[in-house]
Coordinates of N, CA and C in Angstrom, one line a residue:
X1 N 49.0 -75.9 167.1 CA 48.4 -74.8 167.8 C 49.5 -73.9 168.4
X2 N 49.3 -72.6 168.3 CA 50.3 -71.7 168.9 C 49.7 -70.7 169.9
X3 N 50.4 -70.5 171.0 CA 49.9 -69.6 172.0 C 51.0 -68.6 172.4
X4 N 50.6 -67.4 172.6 CA 51.6 -66.4 173.1 C 51.2 -66.1 174.6
X5 N 52.2 -66.3 175.4 CA 52.1 -66.1 176.8 C 52.6 -64.7 177.2
X6 N 51.8 -63.9 177.8 CA 52.3 -62.5 178.2 C 52.3 -62.4 179.7
X7 N 53.4 -62.1 180.3 CA 53.6 -62.0 181.7 C 54.3 -63.3 182.2
X8 N 54.4 -63.4 183.5 CA 55.1 -64.6 184.0 C 56.4 -64.2 184.7
X9 N 57.1 -65.3 185.1 CA 58.3 -65.1 185.9 C 59.5 -65.6 185.0
X10 N 60.5 -64.8 185.0 CA 61.7 -65.1 184.1 C 62.2 -66.5 184.3
X11 N 62.4 -66.9 185.6 CA 63.1 -68.1 185.8 C 62.2 -69.3 185.5
X12 N 60.9 -69.1 185.2 CA 60.0 -70.2 184.8 C 59.7 -70.3 183.3
X13 N 60.4 -69.4 182.6 CA 60.1 -69.3 181.1 C 60.3 -70.7 180.5
X14 N 61.4 -71.4 180.8 CA 61.7 -72.7 180.2 C 60.6 -73.7 180.6
X15 N 60.2 -73.6 181.8 CA 59.1 -74.5 182.3 C 57.8 -74.3 181.6
X16 N 57.5 -73.0 181.3 CA 56.3 -72.7 180.6 C 56.4 -73.4 179.2
X17 N 57.5 -73.2 178.5 CA 57.7 -73.8 177.2 C 57.6 -75.3 177.2
X18 N 58.3 -76.0 178.2 CA 58.2 -77.4 178.3 C 56.8 -77.9 178.5
X19 N 56.1 -77.2 179.4 CA 54.7 -77.6 179.7 C 53.8 -77.6 178.4
X20 N 54.0 -76.5 177.7 CA 53.2 -76.4 176.5 C 53.6 -77.4 175.4
X21 N 54.9 -77.7 175.3 CA 55.3 -78.6 174.3 C 54.8 -80.0 174.6
X22 N 54.6 -80.4 175.9 CA 54.0 -81.7 176.3 C 52.6 -81.8 175.7
X23 N 51.9 -80.7 175.6 CA 50.5 -80.7 175.0 C 50.5 -80.5 173.5
X24 N 51.7 -80.4 172.9 CA 51.7 -80.1 171.5 C 51.4 -78.7 171.1
X25 N 51.7 -77.8 172.0 CA 51.5 -76.4 171.7 C 52.8 -75.6 171.6
X26 N 52.9 -74.8 170.5 CA 54.1 -73.9 170.4 C 53.8 -72.7 171.2
X27 N 54.7 -72.4 172.1 CA 54.5 -71.3 173.0 C 55.6 -70.2 172.8
X28 N 55.1 -69.0 172.7 CA 56.0 -67.8 172.7 C 55.8 -67.0 174.0
X29 N 56.9 -66.7 174.7 CA 56.8 -66.0 175.9 C 57.2 -64.6 175.8
X30 N 56.4 -63.7 176.2 CA 56.7 -62.2 176.3 C 56.5 -61.9 177.8
X31 N 57.7 -61.7 178.5 CA 57.6 -61.5 179.9 C 57.5 -60.1 180.3
X32 N 57.9 -59.1 179.4 CA 57.9 -57.7 179.8 C 57.4 -56.9 178.6
X33 N 56.9 -55.7 178.9 CA 56.5 -54.8 177.9 C 57.7 -54.2 177.2
X34 N 57.7 -54.2 175.8 CA 58.8 -53.7 175.0 C 58.2 -52.8 174.0
X35 N 59.1 -52.0 173.3 CA 58.6 -51.1 172.3 C 57.9 -51.8 171.2
X36 N 58.3 -53.0 170.8 CA 57.7 -53.7 169.7 C 56.7 -54.8 170.2
X37 N 56.0 -54.5 171.3 CA 55.2 -55.4 172.0 C 54.1 -56.1 171.1
X38 N 53.4 -55.2 170.4 CA 52.3 -55.8 169.6 C 52.8 -56.6 168.4
X39 N 53.9 -56.2 167.9 CA 54.5 -57.0 166.8 C 55.0 -58.3 167.3
X40 N 55.5 -58.4 168.5 CA 56.0 -59.6 169.1 C 54.9 -60.6 169.4
X41 N 53.7 -60.1 169.6 CA 52.6 -61.0 169.9 C 52.3 -61.8 168.6
X42 N 52.3 -61.2 167.5 CA 52.1 -61.9 166.2 C 50.6 -62.3 166.1
X43 N 50.3 -63.4 165.5 CA 49.0 -63.9 165.3 C 48.8 -65.3 165.7
X44 N 48.9 -65.6 167.0 CA 48.7 -67.0 167.5 C 47.3 -67.4 167.5
X45 N 47.0 -68.6 167.8 CA 45.6 -69.1 168.0 C 45.0 -68.6 169.2
X46 N 45.8 -68.3 170.3 CA 45.3 -67.8 171.5 C 46.4 -67.0 172.2
X47 N 46.0 -66.1 173.1 CA 46.9 -65.4 174.0 C 46.5 -65.7 175.4
X48 N 47.5 -66.0 176.3 CA 47.3 -66.2 177.7 C 48.0 -65.0 178.4
X49 N 47.3 -64.3 179.2 CA 47.9 -63.2 180.0 C 47.9 -63.5 181.5
X50 N 49.1 -63.5 182.0 CA 49.2 -63.6 183.5 C 49.1 -62.2 184.1
X51 N 48.0 -61.9 184.6 CA 47.7 -60.5 184.9 C 48.5 -60.0 186.2
X52 N 48.9 -60.9 187.0 CA 49.6 -60.5 188.2 C 51.0 -60.0 187.9
X53 N 51.6 -60.5 186.8 CA 53.0 -60.2 186.5 C 53.2 -59.2 185.3
X54 N 52.1 -58.5 184.8 CA 52.3 -57.7 183.7 C 51.6 -56.3 184.0
X55 N 52.1 -55.3 183.4 CA 51.6 -53.9 183.7 C 50.2 -53.8 183.1
X56 N 49.5 -52.8 183.6 CA 48.1 -52.5 183.0 C 48.3 -52.1 181.6
X57 N 49.3 -51.3 181.3 CA 49.5 -50.8 179.9 C 49.8 -52.0 178.9
X58 N 50.6 -52.9 179.3 CA 50.9 -54.1 178.5 C 49.6 -55.0 178.3
X59 N 48.9 -55.1 179.4 CA 47.6 -55.8 179.3 C 46.7 -55.2 178.3
X60 N 46.6 -53.8 178.4 CA 45.7 -53.1 177.5 C 46.1 -53.3 176.0
X61 N 47.5 -53.2 175.8 CA 48.0 -53.3 174.4 C 47.7 -54.7 173.9
X62 N 47.9 -55.7 174.7 CA 47.6 -57.1 174.3 C 46.2 -57.3 174.0
X63 N 45.3 -56.8 174.8 CA 43.8 -57.0 174.5 C 43.4 -56.2 173.2
X64 N 44.0 -55.0 173.0 CA 43.7 -54.3 171.8 C 44.1 -55.1 170.5
X65 N 45.4 -55.6 170.6 CA 45.9 -56.4 169.5 C 45.1 -57.7 169.2
X66 N 44.7 -58.4 170.3 CA 44.0 -59.6 170.2 C 42.6 -59.3 169.6
X67 N 42.0 -58.2 170.0 CA 40.6 -57.9 169.5 C 40.7 -57.5 168.0
X68 N 41.8 -56.8 167.6 CA 41.9 -56.4 166.2 C 42.2 -57.6 165.3
X69 N 42.9 -58.6 165.8 CA 43.2 -59.8 165.1 C 42.3 -61.0 165.3
X70 N 41.2 -60.8 166.1 CA 40.2 -61.8 166.4 C 40.9 -63.0 167.0
X71 N 41.8 -62.8 168.0 CA 42.5 -63.8 168.7 C 41.8 -64.1 170.1
X72 N 41.7 -65.4 170.4 CA 41.1 -65.7 171.7 C 42.0 -65.4 172.9
X73 N 41.5 -64.8 174.0 CA 42.3 -64.4 175.1 C 41.9 -65.1 176.4
X74 N 42.9 -65.5 177.1 CA 42.6 -66.1 178.5 C 43.4 -65.3 179.5
X75 N 42.8 -64.8 180.5 CA 43.5 -64.1 181.5 C 43.5 -64.9 182.8
X76 N 44.7 -65.0 183.4 CA 44.9 -65.8 184.6 C 45.6 -64.9 185.6
X77 N 45.2 -64.9 186.9 CA 45.9 -64.1 187.9 C 47.2 -64.8 188.3
X78 N 47.1 -66.1 188.5 CA 48.3 -66.8 188.9 C 49.2 -67.0 187.7
X79 N 50.5 -67.0 188.0 CA 51.5 -67.2 187.0 C 52.3 -68.5 187.1
X80 N 51.6 -69.5 187.7 CA 52.3 -70.8 187.9 C 52.3 -71.6 186.7
X81 N 53.2 -72.6 186.6 CA 53.2 -73.5 185.5 C 51.9 -74.4 185.5
X82 N 51.4 -74.7 186.7 CA 50.2 -75.5 186.7 C 49.0 -74.7 186.2
X83 N 49.0 -73.4 186.4 CA 47.9 -72.6 185.9 C 47.9 -72.6 184.3
X84 N 49.1 -72.5 183.8 CA 49.2 -72.6 182.3 C 48.8 -73.9 181.8
X85 N 49.2 -75.0 182.5 CA 48.8 -76.4 182.1 C 47.3 -76.5 182.1
X86 N 46.6 -76.0 183.1 CA 45.2 -76.1 183.2 C 44.5 -75.4 182.1
X87 N 45.0 -74.2 181.8 CA 44.5 -73.4 180.7 C 44.6 -74.1 179.4
X88 N 45.8 -74.7 179.1 CA 46.0 -75.4 177.9 C 45.1 -76.6 177.8
X89 N 45.0 -77.3 178.9 CA 44.1 -78.5 178.9 C 42.7 -78.2 178.6
X90 N 42.2 -77.0 179.1 CA 40.8 -76.6 178.9 C 40.5 -76.1 177.5
X91 N 41.5 -75.9 176.6 CA 41.2 -75.5 175.3 C 40.6 -76.5 174.4

């Protein structure tokens, strides 16, 4: 299973990846809006958006892309590692 994480804190990126790996999930982290944002999302099984740490524009782009590709979206306000863990467990 693959998940793209949008938003989050730079210094926690490796912790996000390790947490996902423990559950057998391949995680791609996009922490900031970039010109090639939609292309970087790709076509994962799900997208997790940390809404507290990402701009409204990036959130909008992510939702548009997910809807067009029929990708499941989970939005979380908190950007903690434990929030990601709970989200992955609930899948």
